[in-house]
mmCIF file with all atom_site columns, C-alpha atoms in Angstrom:
data_model
loop_
_atom_site.group_PDB
_atom_site.id
_atom_site.type_symbol
_atom_site.label_atom_id
_atom_site.label_alt_id
_atom_site.label_comp_id
_atom_site.label_asym_id
_atom_site.label_entity_id
_atom_site.label_seq_id
_atom_site.pdbx_PDB_ins_code
_atom_site.Cartn_x
_atom_site.Cartn_y
_atom_site.Cartn_z
_atom_site.occupancy
_atom_site.B_iso_or_equiv
_atom_site.pdbx_formal_charge
_atom_site.auth_seq_id
_atom_site.auth_comp_id
_atom_site.auth_asym_id
_atom_site.auth_atom_id
_atom_site.pdbx_PDB_model_num
ATOM 1   C CA . MET A 1 1   ? 7.995   -29.473 8.631  1.00 0.00 ? 112 MET A CA 1
ATOM 2   C CA . THR A 1 2   ? 6.204   -26.183 8.096  1.00 0.00 ? 113 THR A CA 1
ATOM 3   C CA . PHE A 1 3   ? 7.923   -22.796 8.139  1.00 0.00 ? 114 PHE A CA 1
ATOM 4   C CA . TYR A 1 4   ? 5.961   -22.112 11.340 1.00 0.00 ? 115 TYR A CA 1
ATOM 5   C CA . GLU A 1 5   ? 7.579   -25.130 13.027 1.00 0.00 ? 116 GLU A CA 1
ATOM 6   C CA . ALA A 1 6   ? 11.027  -24.471 11.542 1.00 0.00 ? 117 ALA A CA 1
ATOM 7   C CA . VAL A 1 7   ? 11.268  -20.980 13.020 1.00 0.00 ? 118 VAL A CA 1
ATOM 8   C CA . GLY A 1 8   ? 10.081  -21.936 16.497 1.00 0.00 ? 119 GLY A CA 1
ATOM 9   C CA . GLY A 1 9   ? 6.293   -21.850 16.278 1.00 0.00 ? 120 GLY A CA 1
ATOM 10  C CA . HIS A 1 10  ? 4.044   -19.757 18.474 1.00 0.00 ? 121 HIS A CA 1
ATOM 11  C CA . ASP A 1 11  ? 6.785   -18.256 20.647 1.00 0.00 ? 122 ASP A CA 1
ATOM 12  C CA . THR A 1 12  ? 8.640   -16.871 17.627 1.00 0.00 ? 123 THR A CA 1
ATOM 13  C CA . PHE A 1 13  ? 5.552   -15.194 16.195 1.00 0.00 ? 124 PHE A CA 1
ATOM 14  C CA . VAL A 1 14  ? 4.622   -13.724 19.584 1.00 0.00 ? 125 VAL A CA 1
ATOM 15  C CA . ARG A 1 15  ? 8.133   -12.273 19.890 1.00 0.00 ? 126 ARG A CA 1
ATOM 16  C CA . LEU A 1 16  ? 7.931   -10.849 16.360 1.00 0.00 ? 127 LEU A CA 1
ATOM 17  C CA . VAL A 1 17  ? 4.564   -9.214  16.906 1.00 0.00 ? 128 VAL A CA 1
ATOM 18  C CA . ASP A 1 18  ? 5.431   -7.881  20.369 1.00 0.00 ? 129 ASP A CA 1
ATOM 19  C CA . ALA A 1 19  ? 8.608   -6.261  19.028 1.00 0.00 ? 130 ALA A CA 1
ATOM 20  C CA . PHE A 1 20  ? 6.717   -4.830  16.045 1.00 0.00 ? 131 PHE A CA 1
ATOM 21  C CA . TYR A 1 21  ? 3.992   -3.256  18.175 1.00 0.00 ? 132 TYR A CA 1
ATOM 22  C CA . ARG A 1 22  ? 6.540   -1.646  20.509 1.00 0.00 ? 133 ARG A CA 1
ATOM 23  C CA . GLY A 1 23  ? 7.472   0.479   17.492 1.00 0.00 ? 134 GLY A CA 1
ATOM 24  C CA . VAL A 1 24  ? 3.894   1.026   16.357 1.00 0.00 ? 135 VAL A CA 1
ATOM 25  C CA . ALA A 1 25  ? 2.829   2.250   19.807 1.00 0.00 ? 136 ALA A CA 1
ATOM 26  C CA . ALA A 1 26  ? 5.118   5.282   19.457 1.00 0.00 ? 137 ALA A CA 1
ATOM 27  C CA . ASP A 1 27  ? 4.494   5.958   15.763 1.00 0.00 ? 138 ASP A CA 1
ATOM 28  C CA . PRO A 1 28  ? 2.337   9.045   15.061 1.00 0.00 ? 139 PRO A CA 1
ATOM 29  C CA . VAL A 1 29  ? 1.114   7.678   11.712 1.00 0.00 ? 140 VAL A CA 1
ATOM 30  C CA . LEU A 1 30  ? 0.524   4.015   12.533 1.00 0.00 ? 141 LEU A CA 1
ATOM 31  C CA . LYS A 1 31  ? -0.809  4.134   16.098 1.00 0.00 ? 142 LYS A CA 1
ATOM 32  C CA . PRO A 1 32  ? -3.973  6.075   15.133 1.00 0.00 ? 143 PRO A CA 1
ATOM 33  C CA . MET A 1 33  ? -4.864  3.267   12.681 1.00 0.00 ? 144 MET A CA 1
ATOM 34  C CA . TYR A 1 34  ? -5.606  0.923   15.574 1.00 0.00 ? 145 TYR A CA 1
ATOM 35  C CA . PRO A 1 35  ? -9.122  1.494   16.920 1.00 0.00 ? 146 PRO A CA 1
ATOM 36  C CA . GLU A 1 36  ? -8.550  -0.103  20.323 1.00 0.00 ? 147 GLU A CA 1
ATOM 37  C CA . GLU A 1 37  ? -6.823  2.004   22.957 1.00 0.00 ? 148 GLU A CA 1
ATOM 38  C CA . ASP A 1 38  ? -4.789  -1.060  23.894 1.00 0.00 ? 149 ASP A CA 1
ATOM 39  C CA . LEU A 1 39  ? -2.850  -2.705  21.068 1.00 0.00 ? 150 LEU A CA 1
ATOM 40  C CA . GLY A 1 40  ? -3.527  -6.154  22.569 1.00 0.00 ? 151 GLY A CA 1
ATOM 41  C CA . PRO A 1 41  ? -6.367  -7.110  20.185 1.00 0.00 ? 152 PRO A CA 1
ATOM 42  C CA . ALA A 1 42  ? -4.301  -6.025  17.165 1.00 0.00 ? 153 ALA A CA 1
ATOM 43  C CA . LYS A 1 43  ? -1.340  -8.055  18.438 1.00 0.00 ? 154 LYS A CA 1
ATOM 44  C CA . ASP A 1 44  ? -3.552  -11.105 18.788 1.00 0.00 ? 155 ASP A CA 1
ATOM 45  C CA . ARG A 1 45  ? -4.968  -10.719 15.266 1.00 0.00 ? 156 ARG A CA 1
ATOM 46  C CA . LEU A 1 46  ? -1.555  -10.292 13.649 1.00 0.00 ? 157 LEU A CA 1
ATOM 47  C CA . THR A 1 47  ? -0.053  -13.192 15.582 1.00 0.00 ? 158 THR A CA 1
ATOM 48  C CA . LEU A 1 48  ? -2.918  -15.500 14.600 1.00 0.00 ? 159 LEU A CA 1
ATOM 49  C CA . PHE A 1 49  ? -2.769  -14.365 10.979 1.00 0.00 ? 160 PHE A CA 1
ATOM 50  C CA . LEU A 1 50  ? 0.989   -14.897 10.650 1.00 0.00 ? 161 LEU A CA 1
ATOM 51  C CA . GLU A 1 51  ? 0.838   -18.253 12.416 1.00 0.00 ? 162 GLU A CA 1
ATOM 52  C CA . GLN A 1 52  ? -1.851  -19.470 10.030 1.00 0.00 ? 163 GLN A CA 1
ATOM 53  C CA . TYR A 1 53  ? -0.108  -18.076 6.944  1.00 0.00 ? 164 TYR A CA 1
ATOM 54  C CA . TRP A 1 54  ? 3.111   -19.892 7.819  1.00 0.00 ? 165 TRP A CA 1
ATOM 55  C CA . GLY A 1 55  ? 1.514   -23.280 8.529  1.00 0.00 ? 166 GLY A CA 1
ATOM 56  C CA . GLY A 1 56  ? 0.489   -23.019 12.167 1.00 0.00 ? 167 GLY A CA 1
ATOM 57  C CA . PRO A 1 57  ? -2.974  -23.247 13.710 1.00 0.00 ? 168 PRO A CA 1
ATOM 58  C CA . THR A 1 58  ? -5.948  -22.035 11.663 1.00 0.00 ? 169 THR A CA 1
ATOM 59  C CA . THR A 1 59  ? -7.399  -20.065 14.571 1.00 0.00 ? 170 THR A CA 1
ATOM 60  C CA . TYR A 1 60  ? -7.390  -16.820 12.581 1.00 0.00 ? 171 TYR A CA 1
ATOM 61  C CA . SER A 1 61  ? -9.816  -18.140 9.943  1.00 0.00 ? 172 SER A CA 1
ATOM 62  C CA . GLU A 1 62  ? -11.917 -19.918 12.548 1.00 0.00 ? 173 GLU A CA 1
ATOM 63  C CA . ARG A 1 63  ? -12.437 -16.614 14.387 1.00 0.00 ? 174 ARG A CA 1
ATOM 64  C CA . ARG A 1 64  ? -12.410 -14.064 11.572 1.00 0.00 ? 175 ARG A CA 1
ATOM 65  C CA . GLY A 1 65  ? -13.008 -15.891 8.311  1.00 0.00 ? 176 GLY A CA 1
ATOM 66  C CA . HIS A 1 66  ? -10.910 -15.304 5.208  1.00 0.00 ? 177 HIS A CA 1
ATOM 67  C CA . PRO A 1 67  ? -8.077  -12.814 5.868  1.00 0.00 ? 178 PRO A CA 1
ATOM 68  C CA . ARG A 1 68  ? -9.130  -10.407 3.051  1.00 0.00 ? 179 ARG A CA 1
ATOM 69  C CA . LEU A 1 69  ? -6.149  -8.215  3.879  1.00 0.00 ? 180 LEU A CA 1
ATOM 70  C CA . ARG A 1 70  ? -6.739  -5.467  1.327  1.00 0.00 ? 181 ARG A CA 1
ATOM 71  C CA . MET A 1 71  ? -10.390 -5.157  2.253  1.00 0.00 ? 182 MET A CA 1
ATOM 72  C CA . ARG A 1 72  ? -9.613  -5.036  5.980  1.00 0.00 ? 183 ARG A CA 1
ATOM 73  C CA . HIS A 1 73  ? -7.060  -2.264  5.402  1.00 0.00 ? 184 HIS A CA 1
ATOM 74  C CA . MET A 1 74  ? -9.196  -0.118  3.069  1.00 0.00 ? 185 MET A CA 1
ATOM 75  C CA . PRO A 1 75  ? -10.699 2.038   5.845  1.00 0.00 ? 186 PRO A CA 1
ATOM 76  C CA . PHE A 1 76  ? -7.190  3.183   6.783  1.00 0.00 ? 187 PHE A CA 1
ATOM 77  C CA . HIS A 1 77  ? -4.945  5.757   5.107  1.00 0.00 ? 188 HIS A CA 1
ATOM 78  C CA . VAL A 1 78  ? -2.190  3.390   3.939  1.00 0.00 ? 189 VAL A CA 1
ATOM 79  C CA . ASN A 1 79  ? 0.124   5.515   1.833  1.00 0.00 ? 190 ASN A CA 1
ATOM 80  C CA . PRO A 1 80  ? 3.803   4.887   1.012  1.00 0.00 ? 191 PRO A CA 1
ATOM 81  C CA . ASP A 1 81  ? 4.835   6.698   4.212  1.00 0.00 ? 192 ASP A CA 1
ATOM 82  C CA . ALA A 1 82  ? 2.660   4.415   6.351  1.00 0.00 ? 193 ALA A CA 1
ATOM 83  C CA . ARG A 1 83  ? 3.980   1.394   4.456  1.00 0.00 ? 194 ARG A CA 1
ATOM 84  C CA . ASP A 1 84  ? 7.584   2.478   5.028  1.00 0.00 ? 195 ASP A CA 1
ATOM 85  C CA . ARG A 1 85  ? 6.936   3.068   8.719  1.00 0.00 ? 196 ARG A CA 1
ATOM 86  C CA . TRP A 1 86  ? 5.288   -0.363  9.013  1.00 0.00 ? 197 TRP A CA 1
ATOM 87  C CA . LEU A 1 87  ? 8.260   -1.948  7.273  1.00 0.00 ? 198 LEU A CA 1
ATOM 88  C CA . ALA A 1 88  ? 10.779  -0.119  9.467  1.00 0.00 ? 199 ALA A CA 1
ATOM 89  C CA . HIS A 1 89  ? 9.112   -1.386  12.652 1.00 0.00 ? 200 HIS A CA 1
ATOM 90  C CA . MET A 1 90  ? 8.746   -4.872  11.205 1.00 0.00 ? 201 MET A CA 1
ATOM 91  C CA . ARG A 1 91  ? 12.389  -4.910  10.065 1.00 0.00 ? 202 ARG A CA 1
ATOM 92  C CA . ALA A 1 92  ? 13.506  -4.099  13.613 1.00 0.00 ? 203 ALA A CA 1
ATOM 93  C CA . ALA A 1 93  ? 11.236  -6.866  14.920 1.00 0.00 ? 204 ALA A CA 1
ATOM 94  C CA . VAL A 1 94  ? 12.540  -9.446  12.436 1.00 0.00 ? 205 VAL A CA 1
ATOM 95  C CA . ASP A 1 95  ? 16.109  -8.510  13.364 1.00 0.00 ? 206 ASP A CA 1
ATOM 96  C CA . GLU A 1 96  ? 15.346  -9.215  17.034 1.00 0.00 ? 207 GLU A CA 1
ATOM 97  C CA . LEU A 1 97  ? 14.405  -12.803 16.210 1.00 0.00 ? 208 LEU A CA 1
ATOM 98  C CA . GLY A 1 98  ? 17.870  -13.878 15.090 1.00 0.00 ? 209 GLY A CA 1
ATOM 99  C CA . LEU A 1 99  ? 16.478  -16.353 12.559 1.00 0.00 ? 210 LEU A CA 1
ATOM 100 C CA . ALA A 1 100 ? 18.618  -18.463 10.260 1.00 0.00 ? 211 ALA A CA 1
ATOM 101 C CA . PRO A 1 101 ? 19.415  -16.440 7.112  1.00 0.00 ? 212 PRO A CA 1
ATOM 102 C CA . LEU A 1 102 ? 17.109  -18.419 4.790  1.00 0.00 ? 213 LEU A CA 1
ATOM 103 C CA . HIS A 1 103 ? 14.205  -18.187 7.233  1.00 0.00 ? 214 HIS A CA 1
ATOM 104 C CA . GLU A 1 104 ? 14.794  -14.472 7.738  1.00 0.00 ? 215 GLU A CA 1
ATOM 105 C CA . GLU A 1 105 ? 14.921  -13.859 3.986  1.00 0.00 ? 216 GLU A CA 1
ATOM 106 C CA . THR A 1 106 ? 11.743  -15.875 3.416  1.00 0.00 ? 217 THR A CA 1
ATOM 107 C CA . LEU A 1 107 ? 9.835   -14.051 6.150  1.00 0.00 ? 218 LEU A CA 1
ATOM 108 C CA . TRP A 1 108 ? 11.105  -10.615 5.126  1.00 0.00 ? 219 TRP A CA 1
ATOM 109 C CA . ASP A 1 109 ? 10.262  -11.189 1.468  1.00 0.00 ? 220 ASP A CA 1
ATOM 110 C CA . TYR A 1 110 ? 6.661   -11.961 2.379  1.00 0.00 ? 221 TYR A CA 1
ATOM 111 C CA . LEU A 1 111 ? 6.358   -9.012  4.764  1.00 0.00 ? 222 LEU A CA 1
ATOM 112 C CA . GLN A 1 112 ? 7.659   -6.594  2.132  1.00 0.00 ? 223 GLN A CA 1
ATOM 113 C CA . ARG A 1 113 ? 5.281   -7.900  -0.522 1.00 0.00 ? 224 ARG A CA 1
ATOM 114 C CA . ALA A 1 114 ? 2.339   -7.749  1.891  1.00 0.00 ? 225 ALA A CA 1
ATOM 115 C CA . ALA A 1 115 ? 3.164   -4.188  2.948  1.00 0.00 ? 226 ALA A CA 1
ATOM 116 C CA . HIS A 1 116 ? 3.391   -2.988  -0.642 1.00 0.00 ? 227 HIS A CA 1
ATOM 117 C CA . ALA A 1 117 ? 0.060   -4.649  -1.440 1.00 0.00 ? 228 ALA A CA 1
ATOM 118 C CA . MET A 1 118 ? -1.721  -2.770  1.367  1.00 0.00 ? 229 MET A CA 1
ATOM 119 C CA . VAL A 1 119 ? -1.022  0.711   -0.052 1.00 0.00 ? 230 VAL A CA 1
ATOM 120 C CA . ASN A 1 120 ? -4.405  2.193   -0.957 1.00 0.00 ? 231 ASN A CA 1
ATOM 121 C CA . THR A 1 121 ? -3.639  5.906   -1.422 1.00 0.00 ? 232 THR A CA 1
ATOM 122 C CA . PHE A 1 122 ? -0.795  8.172   -2.424 1.00 0.00 ? 233 PHE A CA 1
ATOM 123 C CA . GLU A 1 123 ? -2.202  11.153  -0.532 1.00 0.00 ? 234 GLU A CA 1
ATOM 124 C CA . PRO A 1 124 ? 0.020   12.410  2.308  1.00 0.00 ? 235 PRO A CA 1
ATOM 125 C CA . THR A 1 125 ? -1.006  11.663  5.867  1.00 0.00 ? 236 THR A CA 1
ATOM 126 C CA . PRO A 1 126 ? -2.879  14.734  7.110  1.00 0.00 ? 237 PRO A CA 1
ATOM 127 C CA . GLY A 1 127 ? -0.957  16.667  9.763  1.00 0.00 ? 238 GLY A CA 1
ATOM 128 C CA . VAL A 1 128 ? 2.114   14.412  9.862  1.00 0.00 ? 239 VAL A CA 1
ATOM 129 C CA . ALA A 1 129 ? 5.539   15.169  8.443  1.00 0.00 ? 240 ALA A CA 1
ATOM 130 C CA . GLU A 1 130 ? 6.741   12.329  6.268  1.00 0.00 ? 241 GLU A CA 1
ATOM 131 C CA . GLY A 1 131 ? 10.230  10.900  6.209  1.00 0.00 ? 242 GLY A CA 1
ATOM 132 C CA . PRO A 1 132 ? 12.465  8.263   7.803  1.00 0.00 ? 243 PRO A CA 1
ATOM 133 C CA . ARG A 1 133 ? 11.210  7.056   11.120 1.00 0.00 ? 244 ARG A CA 1
ATOM 134 C CA . ALA A 1 134 ? 11.901  3.967   13.176 1.00 0.00 ? 245 ALA A CA 1
ATOM 135 C CA . GLU A 1 135 ? 14.705  4.146   15.656 1.00 0.00 ? 246 GLU A CA 1
ATOM 136 C CA . ALA A 1 136 ? 16.157  0.689   15.526 1.00 0.00 ? 247 ALA A CA 1
#
């Protein structure tokens, strides 16, 4: 059984991504990083990516090719503040899932490593005060 199947498959990843983007939608640093006015396309991409990564359908690669996460994030100002905001919203989303402890730890470990790997600048975000952010 894959991790994808063990945690509940498609429905679990949709719930995770929906909860995550509720936080992103109100975040003054992260929301501007999404080119579409509606976060729907970004939700779809993240859901498909996570499903594929964890052993679900390979729809992401079929539609978009290799994930190339660092390359896809290079146009955006991903500094430690943006990373921490991303992680705060994702932490709240993971907590909403109520996964078994081992599954939660496995998922969270990956998400933390991925977020740290996306940092591409240490310059502050122009015009935004940095500091703690997500209201959980």
